[in-house]
Coordinates of C-alpha atoms and ligand atoms in Angstrom, one line a residue:
X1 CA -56.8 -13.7 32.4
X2 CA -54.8 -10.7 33.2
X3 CA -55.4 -9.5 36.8
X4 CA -53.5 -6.6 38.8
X5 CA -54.0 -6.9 43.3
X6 CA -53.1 -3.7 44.5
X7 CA -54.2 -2.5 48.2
X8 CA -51.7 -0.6 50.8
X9 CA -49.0 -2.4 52.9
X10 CA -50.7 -4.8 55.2
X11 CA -53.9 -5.0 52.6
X12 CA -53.7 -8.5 52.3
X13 CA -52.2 -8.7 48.5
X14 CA -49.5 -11.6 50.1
X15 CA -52.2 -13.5 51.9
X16 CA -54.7 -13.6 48.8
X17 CA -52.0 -13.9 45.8
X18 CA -51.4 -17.2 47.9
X19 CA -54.7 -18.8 47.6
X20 CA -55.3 -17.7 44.3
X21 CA -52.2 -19.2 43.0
X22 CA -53.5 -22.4 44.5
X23 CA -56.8 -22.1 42.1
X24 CA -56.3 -20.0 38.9
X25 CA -53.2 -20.5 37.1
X26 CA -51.8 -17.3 37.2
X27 CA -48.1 -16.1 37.0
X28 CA -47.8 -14.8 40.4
X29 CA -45.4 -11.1 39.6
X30 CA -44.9 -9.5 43.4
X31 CA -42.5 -6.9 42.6
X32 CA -41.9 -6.4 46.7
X33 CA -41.0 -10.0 46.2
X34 CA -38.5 -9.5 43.3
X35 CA -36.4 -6.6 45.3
X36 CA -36.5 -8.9 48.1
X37 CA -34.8 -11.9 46.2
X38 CA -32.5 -9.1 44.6
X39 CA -31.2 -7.5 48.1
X40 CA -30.8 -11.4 49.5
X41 CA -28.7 -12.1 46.4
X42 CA -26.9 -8.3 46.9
X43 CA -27.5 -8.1 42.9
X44 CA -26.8 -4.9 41.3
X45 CA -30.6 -4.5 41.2
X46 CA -30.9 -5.6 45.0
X47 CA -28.0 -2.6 46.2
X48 CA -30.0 -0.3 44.5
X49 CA -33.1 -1.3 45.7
X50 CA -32.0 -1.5 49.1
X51 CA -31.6 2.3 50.4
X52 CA -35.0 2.8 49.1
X53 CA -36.8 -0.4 50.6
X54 CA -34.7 -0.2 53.8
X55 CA -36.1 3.3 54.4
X56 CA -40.1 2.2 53.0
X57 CA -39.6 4.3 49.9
X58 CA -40.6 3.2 46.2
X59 CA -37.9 2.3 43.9
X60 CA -37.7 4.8 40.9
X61 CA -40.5 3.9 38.6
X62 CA -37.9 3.8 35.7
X63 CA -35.9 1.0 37.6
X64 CA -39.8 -0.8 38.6
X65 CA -40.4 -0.4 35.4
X66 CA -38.2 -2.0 33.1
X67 CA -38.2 -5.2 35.4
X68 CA -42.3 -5.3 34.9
X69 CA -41.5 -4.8 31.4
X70 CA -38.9 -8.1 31.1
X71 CA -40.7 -10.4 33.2
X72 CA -44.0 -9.6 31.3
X73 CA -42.4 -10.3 28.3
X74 CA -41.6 -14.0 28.8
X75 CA -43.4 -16.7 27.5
X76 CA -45.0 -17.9 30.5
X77 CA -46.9 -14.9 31.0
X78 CA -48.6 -14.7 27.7
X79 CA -49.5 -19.1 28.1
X80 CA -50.7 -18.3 32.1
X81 CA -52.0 -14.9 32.0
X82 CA -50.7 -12.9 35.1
X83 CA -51.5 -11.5 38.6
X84 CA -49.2 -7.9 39.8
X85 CA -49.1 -7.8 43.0
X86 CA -47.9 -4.2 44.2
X87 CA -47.5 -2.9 41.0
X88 CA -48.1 -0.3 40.0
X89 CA -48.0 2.2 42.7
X90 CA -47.9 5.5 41.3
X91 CA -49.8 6.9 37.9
X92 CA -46.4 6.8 36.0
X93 CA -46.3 2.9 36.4
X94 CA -50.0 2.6 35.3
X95 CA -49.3 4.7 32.6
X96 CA -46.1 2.6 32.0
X97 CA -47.9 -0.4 32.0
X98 CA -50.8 0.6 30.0
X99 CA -48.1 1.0 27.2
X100 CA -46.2 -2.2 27.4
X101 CA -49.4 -4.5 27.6
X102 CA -50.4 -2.9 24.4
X103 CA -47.0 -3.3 22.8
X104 CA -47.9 -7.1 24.0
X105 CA -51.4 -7.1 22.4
X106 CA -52.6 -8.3 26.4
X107 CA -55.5 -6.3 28.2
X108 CA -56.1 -6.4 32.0
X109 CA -59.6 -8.2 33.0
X110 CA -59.6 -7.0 36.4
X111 CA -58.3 -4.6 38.7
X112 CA -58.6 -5.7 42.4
X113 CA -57.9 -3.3 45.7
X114 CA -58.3 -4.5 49.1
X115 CA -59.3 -1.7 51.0
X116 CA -58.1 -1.3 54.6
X117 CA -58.2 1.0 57.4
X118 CA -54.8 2.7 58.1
X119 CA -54.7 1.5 61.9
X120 CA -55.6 -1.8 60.9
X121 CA -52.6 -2.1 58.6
X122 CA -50.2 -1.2 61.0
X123 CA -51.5 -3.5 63.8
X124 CA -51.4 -6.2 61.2
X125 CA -48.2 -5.2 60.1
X126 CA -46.6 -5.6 63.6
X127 CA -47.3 -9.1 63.6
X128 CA -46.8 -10.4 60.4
X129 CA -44.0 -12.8 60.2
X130 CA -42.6 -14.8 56.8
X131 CA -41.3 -18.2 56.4
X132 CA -37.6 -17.9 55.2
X133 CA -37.7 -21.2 53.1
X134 CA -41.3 -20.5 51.2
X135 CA -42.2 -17.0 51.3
X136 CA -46.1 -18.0 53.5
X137 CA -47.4 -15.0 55.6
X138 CA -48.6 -15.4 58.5
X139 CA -49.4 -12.7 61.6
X140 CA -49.1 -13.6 65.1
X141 CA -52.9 -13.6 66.1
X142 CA -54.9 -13.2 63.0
X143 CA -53.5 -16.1 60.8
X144 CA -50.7 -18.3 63.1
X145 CA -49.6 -21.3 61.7
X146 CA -51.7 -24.0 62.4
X147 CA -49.1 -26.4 64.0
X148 CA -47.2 -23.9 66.4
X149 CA -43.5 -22.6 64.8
X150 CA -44.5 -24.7 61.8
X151 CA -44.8 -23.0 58.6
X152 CA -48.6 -25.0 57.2
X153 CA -47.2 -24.6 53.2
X154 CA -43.2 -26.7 54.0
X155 CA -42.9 -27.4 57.6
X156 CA -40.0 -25.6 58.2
X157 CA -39.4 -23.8 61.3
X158 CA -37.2 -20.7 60.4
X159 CA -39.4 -17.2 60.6
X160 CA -38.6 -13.8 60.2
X161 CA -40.1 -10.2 60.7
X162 CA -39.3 -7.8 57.1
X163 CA -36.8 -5.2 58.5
X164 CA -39.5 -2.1 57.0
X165 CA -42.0 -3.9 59.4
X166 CA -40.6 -2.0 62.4
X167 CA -43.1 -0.2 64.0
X168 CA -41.2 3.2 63.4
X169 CA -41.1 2.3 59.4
X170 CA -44.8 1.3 59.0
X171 CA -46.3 4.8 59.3
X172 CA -44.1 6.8 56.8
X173 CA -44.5 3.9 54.3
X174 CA -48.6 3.4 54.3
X175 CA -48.4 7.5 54.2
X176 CA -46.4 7.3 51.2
X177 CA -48.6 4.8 49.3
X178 CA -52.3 6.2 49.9
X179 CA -50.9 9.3 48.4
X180 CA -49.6 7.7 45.4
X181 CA -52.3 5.2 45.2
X182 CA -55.3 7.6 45.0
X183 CA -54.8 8.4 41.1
X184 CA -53.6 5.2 40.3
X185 CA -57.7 3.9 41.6
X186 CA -58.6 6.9 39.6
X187 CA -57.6 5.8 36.1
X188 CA -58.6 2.4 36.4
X189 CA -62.1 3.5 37.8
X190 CA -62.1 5.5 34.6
X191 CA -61.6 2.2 32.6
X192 CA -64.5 0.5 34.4
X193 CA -62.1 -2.5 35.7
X194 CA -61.8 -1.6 39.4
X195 CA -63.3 -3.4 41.6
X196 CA -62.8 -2.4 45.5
X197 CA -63.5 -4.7 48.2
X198 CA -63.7 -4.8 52.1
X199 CA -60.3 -5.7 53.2
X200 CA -60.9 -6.0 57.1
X201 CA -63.7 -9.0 56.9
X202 CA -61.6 -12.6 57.3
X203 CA -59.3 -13.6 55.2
X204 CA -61.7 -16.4 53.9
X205 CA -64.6 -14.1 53.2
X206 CA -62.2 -11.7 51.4
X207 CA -60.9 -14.7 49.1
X208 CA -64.5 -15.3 48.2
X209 CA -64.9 -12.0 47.0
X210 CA -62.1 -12.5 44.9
X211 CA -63.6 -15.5 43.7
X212 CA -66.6 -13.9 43.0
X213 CA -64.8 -11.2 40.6
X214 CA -62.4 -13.6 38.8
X215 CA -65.1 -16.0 38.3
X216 CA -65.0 -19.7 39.4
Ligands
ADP1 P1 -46.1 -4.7 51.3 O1 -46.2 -6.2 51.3 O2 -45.8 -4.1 52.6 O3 -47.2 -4.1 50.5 P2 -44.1 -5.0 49.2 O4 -43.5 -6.3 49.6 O5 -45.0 -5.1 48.0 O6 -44.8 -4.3 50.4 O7 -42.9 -4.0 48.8 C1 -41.8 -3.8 49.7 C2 -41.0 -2.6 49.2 O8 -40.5 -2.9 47.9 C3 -41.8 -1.3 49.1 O9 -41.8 -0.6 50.4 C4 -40.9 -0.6 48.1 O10 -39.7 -0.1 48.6 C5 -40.5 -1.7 47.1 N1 -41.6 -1.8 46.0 C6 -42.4 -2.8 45.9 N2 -43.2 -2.6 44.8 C7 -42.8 -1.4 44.3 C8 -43.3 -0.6 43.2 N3 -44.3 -1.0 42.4 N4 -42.7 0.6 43.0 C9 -41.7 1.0 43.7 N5 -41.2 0.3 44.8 C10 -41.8 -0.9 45.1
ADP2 P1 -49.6 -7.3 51.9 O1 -48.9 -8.3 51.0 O2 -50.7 -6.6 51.2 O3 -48.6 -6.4 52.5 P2 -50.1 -9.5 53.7 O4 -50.8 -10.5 52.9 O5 -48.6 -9.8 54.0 O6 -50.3 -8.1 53.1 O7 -50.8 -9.4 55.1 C1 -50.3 -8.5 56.1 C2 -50.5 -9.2 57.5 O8 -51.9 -9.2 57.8 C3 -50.0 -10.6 57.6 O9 -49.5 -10.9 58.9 C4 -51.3 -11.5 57.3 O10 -51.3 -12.7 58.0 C5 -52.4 -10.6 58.0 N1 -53.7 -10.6 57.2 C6 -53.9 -10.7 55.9 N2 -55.2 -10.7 55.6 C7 -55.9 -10.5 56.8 C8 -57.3 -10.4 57.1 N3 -58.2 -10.4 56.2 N4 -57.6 -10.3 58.4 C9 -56.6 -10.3 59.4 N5 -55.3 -10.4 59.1 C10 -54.9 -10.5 57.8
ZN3 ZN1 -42.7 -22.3 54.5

């Protein structure tokens, strides 16, 4: 099964990739995540990335794209089947993608976008802090850890808020993505493999959802 999880910052796309890595055996591809890894690492890919991710911009799709491209190409992917998470974000990716899944004779099963109210994402995205050793999500009153300062998934202790998480960031960068995202829902609408759900009910009763589309 080939899925994609696409939904505006703050959707949830983190949160849920989580739990469903837990039940199907997807490969988990969060494109945020690889630029993350790549700026920590100061990579060649990571100081490029950075001006554009510091700032809440999208990387150049031709940059996005050619990473997509190699990591879909290993063997893992076609043994697993995969889940994108935030990608693609604009038309050009889609149409980017569309190509290099039929160069690797894969299809995409579903198309899932958590759909959130703008002021809910940025009052979600003000308190959402990350463990530094695992990569778990958490937000500050909606999902705290359940032992306080203690990540659930490893126990460590070490948090950190995402520098574009800044209050004065989180604006220009949801403005920036439902522009781009609109077409993107478009052409998959248009293939009959886009299913939108309600991103605002609990986190549990949006993973059922999910459930409910991918099958059990
Ligand atoms: P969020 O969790 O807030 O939705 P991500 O972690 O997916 O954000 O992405 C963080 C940043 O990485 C984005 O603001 C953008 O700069 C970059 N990025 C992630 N995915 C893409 C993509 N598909 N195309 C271009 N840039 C991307
Ligand atoms: P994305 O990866 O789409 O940017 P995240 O999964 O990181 O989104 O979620 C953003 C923030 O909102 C996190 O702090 C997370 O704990 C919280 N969150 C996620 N889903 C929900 C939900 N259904 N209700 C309330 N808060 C949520
Ligand atoms: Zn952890």
């Amino acid at each position: 099964m080939n899925i994609l999880l696409m939904g505006l910052p703050g959707a949830g796309k983190g949160t849920q990739s989580e739990m469903i890595s837990t039940d199907y055996s997807l490969v988990h591809i969060a494109t945020g995540d690889i630029f993350r890894e790549a700026i920590k690492n100061e990579t060649e890919l990571g100081l490029l990335a950075k001006s554009y991710t510091d700032n809440g911009n999208l990387v150049p799709d031709d940059v996005t794209n050619s990473l997509v491209k190699e990591r879909l190409a290993q063997n893992d992917v076609s043994e697993n089947g995969f889940m994108l998470d935030g990608y693609p974000r604009t038309l050009n990716q889609a149409e980017a993608l569309d190509k290099n899944l039929n160069d690797l004779n894969e299809t995409l099963d579903a198309v899932i976008y958590i759909d959130v109210d703008k002021e809910v994402l940025k009052d979600r995205l003000s308190g959402r802090f990350i463990c530094r050793n695992c990569g778990a999500t958490y937000h500050k009153l909606y999902n705290p850890p359940k032992v306080e300062d203690t990540c659930d998934t490893c126990g460590s202790h070490d948090f950190y808020q995402r520098e574009d998480d800044k209050p004065e960031k989180v604006s220009h960068r949801i403005e920036l993505q439902m522009d781009s995202i609109r077409p993107i829902l478009e052409h998959y609408q248009d293939a009959g493999i886009l299913h939108q759900i309600n991103g605002e009910d609990s986190i549990e009763s949006v993973y059922r959802n999910i459930r409910g589309i991918l099958g059990e």
